[in-house]
PDB file of C-alpha atoms in Angstrom:
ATOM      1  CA  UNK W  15    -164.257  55.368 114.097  1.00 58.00           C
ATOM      2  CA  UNK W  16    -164.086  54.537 117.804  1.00 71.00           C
ATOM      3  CA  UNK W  17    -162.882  57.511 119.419  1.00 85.00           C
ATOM      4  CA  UNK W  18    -161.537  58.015 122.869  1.00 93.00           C
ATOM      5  CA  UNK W  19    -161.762  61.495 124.557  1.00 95.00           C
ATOM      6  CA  UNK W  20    -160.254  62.980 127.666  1.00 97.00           C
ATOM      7  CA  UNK W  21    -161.057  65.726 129.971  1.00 96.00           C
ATOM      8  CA  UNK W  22    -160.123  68.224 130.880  1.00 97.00           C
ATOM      9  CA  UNK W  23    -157.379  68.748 128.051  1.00 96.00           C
ATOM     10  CA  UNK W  24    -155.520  70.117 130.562  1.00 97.00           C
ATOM     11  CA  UNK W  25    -155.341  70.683 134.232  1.00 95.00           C
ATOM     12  CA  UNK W  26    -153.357  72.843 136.766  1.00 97.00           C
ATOM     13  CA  UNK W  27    -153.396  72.135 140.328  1.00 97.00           C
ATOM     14  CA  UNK W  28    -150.776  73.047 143.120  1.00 97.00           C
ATOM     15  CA  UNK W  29    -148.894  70.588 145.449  1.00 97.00           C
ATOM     16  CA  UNK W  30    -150.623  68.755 147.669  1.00 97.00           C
ATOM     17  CA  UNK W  31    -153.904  68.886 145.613  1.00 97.00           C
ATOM     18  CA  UNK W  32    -155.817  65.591 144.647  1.00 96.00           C
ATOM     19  CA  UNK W  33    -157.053  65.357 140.973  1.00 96.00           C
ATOM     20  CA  UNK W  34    -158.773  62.977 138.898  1.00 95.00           C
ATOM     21  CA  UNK W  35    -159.072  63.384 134.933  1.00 94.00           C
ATOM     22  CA  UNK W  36    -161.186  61.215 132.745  1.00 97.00           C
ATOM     23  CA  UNK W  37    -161.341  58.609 129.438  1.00 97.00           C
ATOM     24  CA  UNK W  38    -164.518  58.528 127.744  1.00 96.00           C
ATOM     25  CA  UNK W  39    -164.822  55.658 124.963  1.00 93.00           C
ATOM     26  CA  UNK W  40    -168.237  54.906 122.941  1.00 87.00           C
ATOM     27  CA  UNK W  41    -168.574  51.082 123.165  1.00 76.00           C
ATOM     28  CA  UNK W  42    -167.897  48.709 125.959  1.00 76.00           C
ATOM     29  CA  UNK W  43    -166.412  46.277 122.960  1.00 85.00           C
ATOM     30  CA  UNK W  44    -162.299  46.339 124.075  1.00 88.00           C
ATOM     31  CA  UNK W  45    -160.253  43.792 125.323  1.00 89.00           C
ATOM     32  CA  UNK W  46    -158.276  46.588 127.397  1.00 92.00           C
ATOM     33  CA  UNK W  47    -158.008  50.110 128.592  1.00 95.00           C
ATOM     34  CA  UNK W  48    -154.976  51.339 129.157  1.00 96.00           C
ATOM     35  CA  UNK W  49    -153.029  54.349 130.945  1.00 98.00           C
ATOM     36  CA  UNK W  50    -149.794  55.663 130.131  1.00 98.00           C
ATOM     37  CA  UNK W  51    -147.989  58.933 131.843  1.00 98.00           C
ATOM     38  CA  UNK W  52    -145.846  60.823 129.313  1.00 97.00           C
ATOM     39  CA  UNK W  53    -143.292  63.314 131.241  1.00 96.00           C
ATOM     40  CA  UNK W  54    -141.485  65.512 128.906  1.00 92.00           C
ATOM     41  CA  UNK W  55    -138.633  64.375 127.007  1.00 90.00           C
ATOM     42  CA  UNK W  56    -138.890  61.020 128.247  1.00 94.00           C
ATOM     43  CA  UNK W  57    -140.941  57.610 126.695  1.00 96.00           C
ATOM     44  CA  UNK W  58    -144.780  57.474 127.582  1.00 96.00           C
ATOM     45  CA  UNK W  59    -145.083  54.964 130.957  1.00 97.00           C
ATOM     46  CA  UNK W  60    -147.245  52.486 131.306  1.00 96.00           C
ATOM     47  CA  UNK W  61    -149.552  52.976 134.500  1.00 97.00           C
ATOM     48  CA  UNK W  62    -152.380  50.065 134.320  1.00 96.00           C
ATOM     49  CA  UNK W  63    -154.086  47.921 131.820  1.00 95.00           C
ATOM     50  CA  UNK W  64    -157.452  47.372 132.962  1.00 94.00           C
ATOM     51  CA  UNK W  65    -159.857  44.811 131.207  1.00 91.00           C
ATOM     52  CA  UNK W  66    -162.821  43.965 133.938  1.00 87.00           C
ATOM     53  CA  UNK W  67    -165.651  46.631 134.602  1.00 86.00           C
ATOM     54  CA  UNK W  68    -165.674  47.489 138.023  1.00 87.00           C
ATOM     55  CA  UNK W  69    -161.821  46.967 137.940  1.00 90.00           C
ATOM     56  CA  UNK W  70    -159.602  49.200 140.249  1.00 95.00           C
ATOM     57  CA  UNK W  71    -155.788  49.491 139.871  1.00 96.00           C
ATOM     58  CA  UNK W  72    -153.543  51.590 142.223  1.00 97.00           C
ATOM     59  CA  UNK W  73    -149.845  52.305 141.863  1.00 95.00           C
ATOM     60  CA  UNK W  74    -148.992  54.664 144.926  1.00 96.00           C
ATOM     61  CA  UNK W  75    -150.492  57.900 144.787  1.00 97.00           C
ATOM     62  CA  UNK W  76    -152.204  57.046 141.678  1.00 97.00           C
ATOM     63  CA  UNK W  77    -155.500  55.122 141.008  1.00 98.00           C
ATOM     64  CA  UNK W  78    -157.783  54.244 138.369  1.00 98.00           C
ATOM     65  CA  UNK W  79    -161.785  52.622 138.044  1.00 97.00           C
ATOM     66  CA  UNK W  80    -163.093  51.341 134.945  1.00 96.00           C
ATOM     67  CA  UNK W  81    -167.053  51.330 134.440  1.00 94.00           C
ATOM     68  CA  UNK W  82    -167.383  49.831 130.860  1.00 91.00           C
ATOM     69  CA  UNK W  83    -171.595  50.048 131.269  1.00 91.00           C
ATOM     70  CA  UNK W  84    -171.505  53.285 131.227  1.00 91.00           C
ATOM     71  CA  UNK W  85    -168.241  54.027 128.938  1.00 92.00           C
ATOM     72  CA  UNK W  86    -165.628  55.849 131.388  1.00 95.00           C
ATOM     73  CA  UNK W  87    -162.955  55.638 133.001  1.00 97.00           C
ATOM     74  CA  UNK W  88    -161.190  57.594 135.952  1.00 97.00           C
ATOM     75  CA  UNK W  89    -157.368  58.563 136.605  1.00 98.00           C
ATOM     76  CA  UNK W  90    -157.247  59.659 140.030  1.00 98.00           C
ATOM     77  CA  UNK W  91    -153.948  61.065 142.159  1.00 98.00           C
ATOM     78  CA  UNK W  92    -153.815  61.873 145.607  1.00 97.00           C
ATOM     79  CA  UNK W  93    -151.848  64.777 146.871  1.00 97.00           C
ATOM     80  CA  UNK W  94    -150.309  66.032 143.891  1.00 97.00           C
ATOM     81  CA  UNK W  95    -146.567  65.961 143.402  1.00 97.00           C
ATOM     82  CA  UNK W  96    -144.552  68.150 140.967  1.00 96.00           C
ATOM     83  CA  UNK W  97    -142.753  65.129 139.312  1.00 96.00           C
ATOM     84  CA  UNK W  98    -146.826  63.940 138.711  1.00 97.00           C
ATOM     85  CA  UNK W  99    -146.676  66.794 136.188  1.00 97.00           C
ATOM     86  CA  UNK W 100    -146.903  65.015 132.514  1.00 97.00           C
ATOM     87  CA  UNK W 101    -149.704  64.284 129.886  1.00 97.00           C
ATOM     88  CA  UNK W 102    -151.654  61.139 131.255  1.00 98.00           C
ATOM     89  CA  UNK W 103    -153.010  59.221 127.929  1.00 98.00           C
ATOM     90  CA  UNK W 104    -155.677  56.743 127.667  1.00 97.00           C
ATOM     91  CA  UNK W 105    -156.129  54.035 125.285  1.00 96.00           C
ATOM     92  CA  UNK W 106    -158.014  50.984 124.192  1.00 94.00           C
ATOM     93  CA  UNK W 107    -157.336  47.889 122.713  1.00 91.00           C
ATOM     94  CA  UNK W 108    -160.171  46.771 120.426  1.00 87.00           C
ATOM     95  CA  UNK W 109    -158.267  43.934 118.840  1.00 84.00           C
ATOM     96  CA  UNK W 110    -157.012  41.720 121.347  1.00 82.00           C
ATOM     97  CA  UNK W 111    -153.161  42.308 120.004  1.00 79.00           C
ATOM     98  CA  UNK W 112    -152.414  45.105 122.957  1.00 77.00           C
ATOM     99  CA  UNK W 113    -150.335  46.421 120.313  1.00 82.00           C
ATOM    100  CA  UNK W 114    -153.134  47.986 118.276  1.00 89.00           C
ATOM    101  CA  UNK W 115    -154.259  51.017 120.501  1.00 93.00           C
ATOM    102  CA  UNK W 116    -156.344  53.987 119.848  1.00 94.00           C
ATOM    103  CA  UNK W 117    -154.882  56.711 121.793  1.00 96.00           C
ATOM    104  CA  UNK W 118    -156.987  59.627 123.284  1.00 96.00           C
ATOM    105  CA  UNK W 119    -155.213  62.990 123.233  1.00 96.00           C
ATOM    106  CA  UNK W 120    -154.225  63.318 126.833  1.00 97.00           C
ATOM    107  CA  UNK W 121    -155.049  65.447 129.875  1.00 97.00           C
ATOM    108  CA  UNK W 122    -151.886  67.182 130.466  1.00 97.00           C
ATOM    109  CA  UNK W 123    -151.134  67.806 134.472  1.00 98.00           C
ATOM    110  CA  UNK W 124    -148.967  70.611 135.920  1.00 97.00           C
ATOM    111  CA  UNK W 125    -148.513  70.192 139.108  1.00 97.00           C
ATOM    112  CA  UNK W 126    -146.704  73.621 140.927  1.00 95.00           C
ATOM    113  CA  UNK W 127    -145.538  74.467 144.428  1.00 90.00           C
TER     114      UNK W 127
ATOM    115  CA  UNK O  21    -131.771  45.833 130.953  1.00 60.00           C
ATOM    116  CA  UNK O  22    -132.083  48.176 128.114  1.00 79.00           C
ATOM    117  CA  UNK O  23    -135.271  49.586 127.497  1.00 94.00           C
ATOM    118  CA  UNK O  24    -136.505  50.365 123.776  1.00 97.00           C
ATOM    119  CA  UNK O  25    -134.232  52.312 121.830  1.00 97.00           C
ATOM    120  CA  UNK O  26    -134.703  54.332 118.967  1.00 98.00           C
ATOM    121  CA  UNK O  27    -132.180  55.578 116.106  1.00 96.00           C
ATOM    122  CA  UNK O  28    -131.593  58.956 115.143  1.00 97.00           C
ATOM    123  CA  UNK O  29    -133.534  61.245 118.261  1.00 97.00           C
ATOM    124  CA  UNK O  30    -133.620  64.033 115.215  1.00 97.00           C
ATOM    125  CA  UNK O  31    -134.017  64.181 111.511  1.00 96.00           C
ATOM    126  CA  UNK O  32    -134.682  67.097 108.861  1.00 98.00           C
ATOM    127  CA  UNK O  33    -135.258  66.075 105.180  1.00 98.00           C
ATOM    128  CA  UNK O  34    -136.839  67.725 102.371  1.00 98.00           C
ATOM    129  CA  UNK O  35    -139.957  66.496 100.734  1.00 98.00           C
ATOM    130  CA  UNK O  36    -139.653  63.930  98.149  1.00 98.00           C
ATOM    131  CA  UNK O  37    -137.068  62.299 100.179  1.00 98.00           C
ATOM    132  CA  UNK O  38    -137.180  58.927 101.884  1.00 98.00           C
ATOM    133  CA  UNK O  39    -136.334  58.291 105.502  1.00 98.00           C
ATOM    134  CA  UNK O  40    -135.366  54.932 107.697  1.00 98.00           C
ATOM    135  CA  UNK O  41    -136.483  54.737 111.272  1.00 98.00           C
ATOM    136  CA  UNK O  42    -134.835  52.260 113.480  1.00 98.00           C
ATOM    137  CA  UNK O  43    -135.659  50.404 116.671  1.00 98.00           C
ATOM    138  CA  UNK O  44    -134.671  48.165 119.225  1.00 98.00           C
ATOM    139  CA  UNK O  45    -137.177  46.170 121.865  1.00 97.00           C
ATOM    140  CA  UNK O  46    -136.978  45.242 124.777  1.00 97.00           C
ATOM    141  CA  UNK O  47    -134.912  41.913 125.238  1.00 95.00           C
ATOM    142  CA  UNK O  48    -137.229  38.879 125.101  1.00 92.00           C
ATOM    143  CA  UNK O  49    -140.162  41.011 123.328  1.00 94.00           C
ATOM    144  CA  UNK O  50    -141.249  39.713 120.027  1.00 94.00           C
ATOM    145  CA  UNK O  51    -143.619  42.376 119.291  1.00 94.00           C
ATOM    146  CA  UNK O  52    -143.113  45.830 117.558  1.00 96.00           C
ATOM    147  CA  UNK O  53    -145.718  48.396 116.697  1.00 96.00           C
ATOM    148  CA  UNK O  54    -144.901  51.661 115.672  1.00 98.00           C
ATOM    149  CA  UNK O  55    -146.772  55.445 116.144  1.00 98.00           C
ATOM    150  CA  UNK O  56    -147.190  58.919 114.940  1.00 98.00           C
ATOM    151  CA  UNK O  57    -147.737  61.617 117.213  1.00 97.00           C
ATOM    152  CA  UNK O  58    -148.469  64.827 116.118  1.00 95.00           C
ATOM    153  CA  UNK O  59    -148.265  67.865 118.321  1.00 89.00           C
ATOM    154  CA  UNK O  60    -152.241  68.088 119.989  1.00 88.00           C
ATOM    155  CA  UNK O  61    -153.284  64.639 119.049  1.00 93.00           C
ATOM    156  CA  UNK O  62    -152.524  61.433 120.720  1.00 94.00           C
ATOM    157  CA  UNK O  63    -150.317  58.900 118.952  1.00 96.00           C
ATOM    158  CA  UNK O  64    -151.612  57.319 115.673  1.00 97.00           C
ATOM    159  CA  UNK O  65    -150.921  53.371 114.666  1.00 96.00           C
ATOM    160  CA  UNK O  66    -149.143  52.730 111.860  1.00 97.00           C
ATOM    161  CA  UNK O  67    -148.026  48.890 112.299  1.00 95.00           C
ATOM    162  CA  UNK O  68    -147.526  46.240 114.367  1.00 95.00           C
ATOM    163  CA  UNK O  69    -144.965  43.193 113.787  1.00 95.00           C
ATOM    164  CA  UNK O  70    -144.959  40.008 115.664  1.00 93.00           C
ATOM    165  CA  UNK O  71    -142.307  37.179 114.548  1.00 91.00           C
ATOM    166  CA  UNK O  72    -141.350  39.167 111.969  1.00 91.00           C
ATOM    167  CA  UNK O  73    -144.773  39.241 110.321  1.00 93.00           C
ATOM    168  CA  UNK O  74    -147.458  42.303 109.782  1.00 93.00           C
ATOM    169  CA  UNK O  75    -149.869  41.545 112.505  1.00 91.00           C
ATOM    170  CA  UNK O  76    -151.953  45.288 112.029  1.00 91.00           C
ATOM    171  CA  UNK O  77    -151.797  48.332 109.964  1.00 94.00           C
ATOM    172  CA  UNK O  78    -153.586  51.260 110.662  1.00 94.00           C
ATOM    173  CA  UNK O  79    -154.692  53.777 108.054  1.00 94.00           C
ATOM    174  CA  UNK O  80    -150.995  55.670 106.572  1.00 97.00           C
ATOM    175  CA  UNK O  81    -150.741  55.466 102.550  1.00 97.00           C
ATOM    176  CA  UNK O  82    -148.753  52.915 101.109  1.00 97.00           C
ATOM    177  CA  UNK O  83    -145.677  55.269 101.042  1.00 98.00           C
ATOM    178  CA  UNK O  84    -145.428  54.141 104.899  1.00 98.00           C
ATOM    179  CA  UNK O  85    -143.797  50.236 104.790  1.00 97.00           C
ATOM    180  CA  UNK O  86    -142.143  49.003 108.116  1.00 97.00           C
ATOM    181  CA  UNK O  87    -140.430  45.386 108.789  1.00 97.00           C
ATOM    182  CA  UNK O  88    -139.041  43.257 111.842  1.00 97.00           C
ATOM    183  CA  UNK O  89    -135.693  41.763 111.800  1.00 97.00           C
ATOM    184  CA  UNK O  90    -134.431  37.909 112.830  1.00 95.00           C
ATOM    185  CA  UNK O  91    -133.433  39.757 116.349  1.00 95.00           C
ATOM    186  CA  UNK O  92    -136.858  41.759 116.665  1.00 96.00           C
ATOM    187  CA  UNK O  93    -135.695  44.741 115.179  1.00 97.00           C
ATOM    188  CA  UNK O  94    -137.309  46.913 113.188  1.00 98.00           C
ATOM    189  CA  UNK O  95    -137.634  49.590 110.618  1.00 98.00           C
ATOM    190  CA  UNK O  96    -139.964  52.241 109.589  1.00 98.00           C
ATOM    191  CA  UNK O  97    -139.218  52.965 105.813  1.00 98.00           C
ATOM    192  CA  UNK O  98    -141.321  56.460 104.734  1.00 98.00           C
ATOM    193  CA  UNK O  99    -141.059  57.120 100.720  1.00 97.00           C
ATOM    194  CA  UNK O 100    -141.963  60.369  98.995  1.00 98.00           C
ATOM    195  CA  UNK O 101    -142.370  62.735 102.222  1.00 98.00           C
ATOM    196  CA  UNK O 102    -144.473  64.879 102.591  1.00 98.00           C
ATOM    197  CA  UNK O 103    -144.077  68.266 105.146  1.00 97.00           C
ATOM    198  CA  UNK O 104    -147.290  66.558 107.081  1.00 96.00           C
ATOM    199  CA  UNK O 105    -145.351  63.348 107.796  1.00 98.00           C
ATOM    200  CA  UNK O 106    -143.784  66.026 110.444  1.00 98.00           C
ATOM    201  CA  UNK O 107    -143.969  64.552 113.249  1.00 98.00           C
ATOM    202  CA  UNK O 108    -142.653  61.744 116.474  1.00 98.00           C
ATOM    203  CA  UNK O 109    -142.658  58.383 115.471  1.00 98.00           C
ATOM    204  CA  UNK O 110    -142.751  56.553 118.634  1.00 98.00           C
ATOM    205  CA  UNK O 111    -141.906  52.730 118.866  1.00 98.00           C
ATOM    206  CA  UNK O 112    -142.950  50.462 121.155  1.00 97.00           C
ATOM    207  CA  UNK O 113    -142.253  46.919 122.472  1.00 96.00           C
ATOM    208  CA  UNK O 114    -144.054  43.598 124.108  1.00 94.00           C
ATOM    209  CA  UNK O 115    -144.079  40.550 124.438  1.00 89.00           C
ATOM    210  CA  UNK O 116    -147.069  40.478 122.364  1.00 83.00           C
ATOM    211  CA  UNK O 117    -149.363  38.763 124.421  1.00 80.00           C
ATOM    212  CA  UNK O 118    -153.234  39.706 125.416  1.00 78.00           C
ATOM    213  CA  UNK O 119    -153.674  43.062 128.108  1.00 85.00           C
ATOM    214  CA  UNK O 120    -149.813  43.278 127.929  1.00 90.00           C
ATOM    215  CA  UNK O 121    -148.589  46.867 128.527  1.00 93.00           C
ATOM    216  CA  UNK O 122    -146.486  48.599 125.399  1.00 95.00           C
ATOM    217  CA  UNK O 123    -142.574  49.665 126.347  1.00 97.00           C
ATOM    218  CA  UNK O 124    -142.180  52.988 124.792  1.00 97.00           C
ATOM    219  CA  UNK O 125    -138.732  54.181 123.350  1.00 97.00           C
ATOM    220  CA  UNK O 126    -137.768  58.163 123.427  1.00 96.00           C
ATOM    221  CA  UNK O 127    -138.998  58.388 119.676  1.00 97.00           C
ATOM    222  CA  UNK O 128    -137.525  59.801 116.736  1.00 98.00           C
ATOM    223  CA  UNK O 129    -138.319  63.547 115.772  1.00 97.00           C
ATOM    224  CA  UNK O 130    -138.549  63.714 112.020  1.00 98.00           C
ATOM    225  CA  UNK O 131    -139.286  67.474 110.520  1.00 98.00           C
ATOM    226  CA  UNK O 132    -139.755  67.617 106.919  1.00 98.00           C
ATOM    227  CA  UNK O 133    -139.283  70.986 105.097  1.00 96.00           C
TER     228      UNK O 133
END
Protein backbone atom coordinates (compact mmCIF):
# COMPACT_ATOMS: atom_id res chain seq x y z
CA UNK A 1 0.00 0.00 0.00
CA UNK A 2 1.52 3.35 -0.97
CA UNK A 3 0.29 5.71 1.44
CA UNK A 4 0.32 9.45 1.40
CA UNK A 5 0.25 11.44 4.73
CA UNK A 6 -0.26 15.06 5.58
CA UNK A 7 0.62 17.30 8.36
CA UNK A 8 -0.52 18.84 10.42
CA UNK A 9 -4.18 17.31 10.19
CA UNK A 10 -5.20 20.50 10.84
CA UNK A 11 -4.08 24.03 11.20
CA UNK A 12 -5.41 27.40 12.57
CA UNK A 13 -3.80 30.56 11.79
CA UNK A 14 -5.26 34.21 11.77
CA UNK A 15 -5.35 36.67 8.78
CA UNK A 16 -2.48 37.82 7.48
CA UNK A 17 -0.42 34.75 8.67
CA UNK A 18 1.77 32.68 6.15
CA UNK A 19 1.48 28.82 6.42
CA UNK A 20 2.82 25.93 4.75
CA UNK A 21 1.43 22.24 5.36
CA UNK A 22 3.02 19.14 4.01
CA UNK A 23 2.56 15.65 1.69
CA UNK A 24 4.72 12.93 2.63
CA UNK A 25 4.66 9.83 0.08
CA UNK A 26 7.08 6.62 0.47
CA UNK A 27 8.49 6.14 -3.08
CA UNK A 28 9.62 8.61 -5.64
CA UNK A 29 7.79 6.03 -8.30
CA UNK A 30 4.58 8.55 -9.53
CA UNK A 31 3.95 10.07 -12.62
CA UNK A 32 2.27 13.11 -10.62
CA UNK A 33 1.56 14.82 -7.39
CA UNK A 34 -1.22 16.63 -7.16
CA UNK A 35 -3.04 19.42 -4.94
CA UNK A 36 -6.56 20.04 -4.65
CA UNK A 37 -8.36 22.76 -2.14
CA UNK A 38 -11.74 21.49 -0.90
CA UNK A 39 -13.90 24.56 0.63
CA UNK A 40 -16.99 23.39 2.25
CA UNK A 41 -19.94 22.51 0.37
CA UNK A 42 -18.33 23.06 -2.79
CA UNK A 43 -16.22 20.38 -5.36
CA UNK A 44 -12.46 19.79 -4.36
CA UNK A 45 -10.20 22.41 -6.77
CA UNK A 46 -7.50 21.58 -8.48
CA UNK A 47 -4.35 23.75 -7.42
CA UNK A 48 -1.15 22.13 -9.33
CA UNK A 49 -0.05 18.89 -10.77
CA UNK A 50 3.51 18.64 -10.31
CA UNK A 51 5.62 15.77 -11.96
CA UNK A 52 9.53 17.09 -11.96
CA UNK A 53 11.57 17.06 -8.59
CA UNK A 54 12.69 20.33 -7.88
CA UNK A 55 9.41 21.57 -9.54
CA UNK A 56 7.76 24.84 -8.16
CA UNK A 57 4.17 25.91 -9.03
CA UNK A 58 2.55 29.20 -7.79
CA UNK A 59 -1.04 30.32 -8.22
CA UNK A 60 -1.22 33.80 -6.34
CA UNK A 61 -0.82 33.60 -2.80
CA UNK A 62 -0.30 30.00 -2.99
CA UNK A 63 2.86 27.90 -3.80
CA UNK A 64 4.07 24.51 -3.85
CA UNK A 65 7.91 22.52 -4.17
CA UNK A 66 8.19 19.01 -4.89
CA UNK A 67 11.49 17.10 -3.68
CA UNK A 68 10.78 13.47 -4.89
CA UNK A 69 14.59 12.35 -3.42
CA UNK A 70 13.63 12.82 -0.36
CA UNK A 71 9.66 12.01 -0.57
CA UNK A 72 7.83 15.48 0.29
CA UNK A 73 6.16 17.90 -0.77
CA UNK A 74 5.24 21.55 0.45
CA UNK A 75 1.87 23.68 0.20
CA UNK A 76 2.81 27.04 1.09
CA UNK A 77 0.36 30.40 1.35
CA UNK A 78 1.37 33.74 1.97
CA UNK A 79 -0.65 36.05 4.09
CA UNK A 80 -3.50 34.05 4.92
CA UNK A 81 -6.97 34.95 3.74
CA UNK A 82 -10.28 33.76 5.29
CA UNK A 83 -11.71 32.45 1.92
CA UNK A 84 -8.03 30.24 2.05
CA UNK A 85 -9.91 28.40 4.80
CA UNK A 86 -10.67 24.67 3.30
CA UNK A 87 -9.04 21.13 3.55
CA UNK A 88 -5.94 21.21 1.10
CA UNK A 89 -5.54 17.38 -0.21
CA UNK A 90 -2.63 15.80 -1.75
CA UNK A 91 -2.44 13.04 -4.11
CA UNK A 92 -0.39 10.90 -6.41
CA UNK A 93 -0.74 9.33 -9.51
CA UNK A 94 1.17 6.03 -9.64
CA UNK A 95 -0.37 4.84 -12.87
CA UNK A 96 0.09 7.28 -15.44
CA UNK A 97 -3.98 7.53 -16.00
CA UNK A 98 -4.24 10.93 -13.66
CA UNK A 99 -7.45 9.45 -12.95
CA UNK A 100 -6.20 6.79 -10.54
CA UNK A 101 -5.15 8.88 -7.39
CA UNK A 102 -4.36 7.96 -3.91
CA UNK A 103 -5.61 10.68 -1.82
CA UNK A 104 -3.95 11.72 1.54
CA UNK A 105 -6.44 12.82 4.21
CA UNK A 106 -5.99 16.53 4.10
CA UNK A 107 -4.64 19.35 6.27
CA UNK A 108 -7.66 21.30 6.95
CA UNK A 109 -6.92 25.35 7.18
CA UNK A 110 -9.02 27.88 9.14
CA UNK A 111 -8.06 30.92 8.50
CA UNK A 112 -9.86 33.76 11.16
CA UNK A 113 -9.74 37.52 11.49
CA UNK B 1 -19.50 25.88 -19.50
CA UNK B 2 -20.96 23.51 -17.08
CA UNK B 3 -18.76 21.99 -14.75
CA UNK B 4 -19.34 18.23 -13.51
CA UNK B 5 -22.62 17.56 -12.28
CA UNK B 6 -23.86 15.05 -10.12
CA UNK B 7 -27.53 13.52 -9.60
CA UNK B 8 -29.33 13.35 -6.53
CA UNK B 9 -27.01 15.85 -3.86
CA UNK B 10 -28.87 13.43 -1.08
CA UNK B 11 -30.01 9.90 -0.69
CA UNK B 12 -31.23 7.65 2.37
CA UNK B 13 -31.89 3.91 1.70
CA UNK B 14 -32.03 0.99 3.85
CA UNK B 15 -29.60 -1.83 3.68
CA UNK B 16 -30.19 -4.48 1.23
CA UNK B 17 -31.24 -1.91 -1.18
CA UNK B 18 -29.58 -0.88 -4.41
CA UNK B 19 -28.74 2.66 -5.40
CA UNK B 20 -27.84 4.53 -8.96
CA UNK B 21 -25.41 7.39 -8.93
CA UNK B 22 -25.33 9.65 -11.86
CA UNK B 23 -22.87 12.01 -13.49
CA UNK B 24 -22.14 14.39 -16.01
CA UNK B 25 -18.37 15.61 -17.23
CA UNK B 26 -17.16 18.23 -18.28
CA UNK B 27 -17.91 18.91 -22.09
CA UNK B 28 -15.12 17.49 -24.27
CA UNK B 29 -13.79 15.11 -21.29
CA UNK B 30 -13.78 11.49 -22.09
CA UNK B 31 -12.69 10.34 -18.81
CA UNK B 32 -14.73 9.44 -15.61
CA UNK B 33 -13.46 8.09 -12.35
CA UNK B 34 -15.45 7.92 -9.45
CA UNK B 35 -14.63 8.24 -5.30
CA UNK B 36 -15.66 7.49 -1.82
CA UNK B 37 -15.01 9.79 0.83
CA UNK B 38 -15.65 8.99 4.15
CA UNK B 39 -15.78 11.54 6.91
CA UNK B 40 -11.68 11.66 8.27
CA UNK B 41 -10.21 9.91 5.33
CA UNK B 42 -9.37 11.25 1.99
CA UNK B 43 -11.33 10.05 -1.03
CA UNK B 44 -11.05 6.33 -2.03
CA UNK B 45 -10.99 5.07 -5.97
CA UNK B 46 -13.49 3.04 -7.02
CA UNK B 47 -13.27 3.28 -11.03
CA UNK B 48 -12.20 4.97 -13.78
CA UNK B 49 -13.87 4.91 -17.44
CA UNK B 50 -12.29 6.17 -20.53
CA UNK B 51 -14.31 5.69 -23.99
CA UNK B 52 -16.69 3.96 -22.31
CA UNK B 53 -14.34 1.21 -21.14
CA UNK B 54 -13.00 0.19 -17.39
CA UNK B 55 -9.61 1.71 -17.47
CA UNK B 56 -8.96 1.07 -13.26
CA UNK B 57 -10.71 -0.32 -10.34
CA UNK B 58 -9.65 0.10 -7.03
CA UNK B 59 -10.36 -2.32 -4.21
CA UNK B 60 -14.70 -2.07 -3.48
CA UNK B 61 -16.44 -5.70 -3.62
CA UNK B 62 -18.08 -6.69 -6.60
CA UNK B 63 -21.44 -5.28 -5.29
CA UNK B 64 -19.85 -1.81 -6.57
CA UNK B 65 -20.29 -1.90 -10.78
CA UNK B 66 -20.12 1.58 -12.57
CA UNK B 67 -20.40 2.29 -16.55
CA UNK B 68 -19.87 5.28 -19.11
CA UNK B 69 -22.43 6.24 -21.54
CA UNK B 70 -22.12 7.07 -25.63
CA UNK B 71 -22.11 10.95 -24.29
CA UNK B 72 -19.51 10.29 -21.36
CA UNK B 73 -21.91 9.79 -18.82
CA UNK B 74 -21.84 7.69 -16.19
CA UNK B 75 -23.27 5.61 -13.46
CA UNK B 76 -22.33 4.21 -10.20
CA UNK B 77 -24.66 1.11 -9.60
CA UNK B 78 -24.16 -0.13 -5.60
CA UNK B 79 -26.13 -3.63 -4.92
CA UNK B 80 -26.87 -5.06 -1.49
CA UNK B 81 -25.89 -1.89 0.78
CA UNK B 82 -24.46 -2.00 3.44
CA UNK B 83 -24.72 1.00 6.46
CA UNK B 84 -20.68 1.36 5.75
CA UNK B 85 -21.25 2.25 2.08
CA UNK B 86 -22.31 5.65 4.06
CA UNK B 87 -20.66 7.94 2.62
CA UNK B 88 -19.81 10.97 -0.56
CA UNK B 89 -19.30 9.55 -3.73
CA UNK B 90 -17.49 12.15 -5.55
CA UNK B 91 -17.13 12.11 -9.45
CA UNK B 92 -14.71 13.50 -11.37
CA UNK B 93 -13.86 14.44 -15.00
CA UNK B 94 -10.75 14.80 -17.67
CA UNK B 95 -9.79 14.64 -20.58
CA UNK B 96 -7.94 11.64 -19.67
CA UNK B 97 -4.66 12.44 -20.68
CA UNK B 98 -1.11 12.09 -18.64
CA UNK B 99 -0.57 14.91 -15.40
CA UNK B 100 -4.10 16.18 -16.36
CA UNK B 101 -5.90 17.70 -13.33
CA UNK B 102 -9.44 15.84 -12.22
CA UNK B 103 -12.80 18.29 -12.42
CA UNK B 104 -14.64 17.50 -9.32
CA UNK B 105 -18.56 17.60 -9.18
CA UNK B 106 -20.44 18.61 -5.69
CA UNK B 107 -20.88 14.75 -4.97
CA UNK B 108 -23.71 12.79 -3.98
CA UNK B 109 -24.38 12.16 -0.13
CA UNK B 110 -25.69 8.65 0.22
CA UNK B 111 -26.63 7.56 4.07
CA UNK B 112 -27.66 4.10 4.47
CA UNK B 113 -29.69 3.10 7.60
Amino acid sequence: ILNVEQSPQSLHVQEGDSTNFTCSFPSSNFYALHWYRWETAKSPEALFVMTLNGDEKKKGRISATLNTKEGYSYLYIKGSQPEDSATYLCALDYTGTASKLTFGTGTRLQVTL
Amino acid sequence: DAGVTQSPTHLIKTRGQHVTLRCSPISGHKSVSWYQQVLGQGPQFIFQYYEKEERGRGNFPDRFSARQFPNYSSELNVNALLLGDSALYLCASSRGGANEKLFFGSGTQLSVL
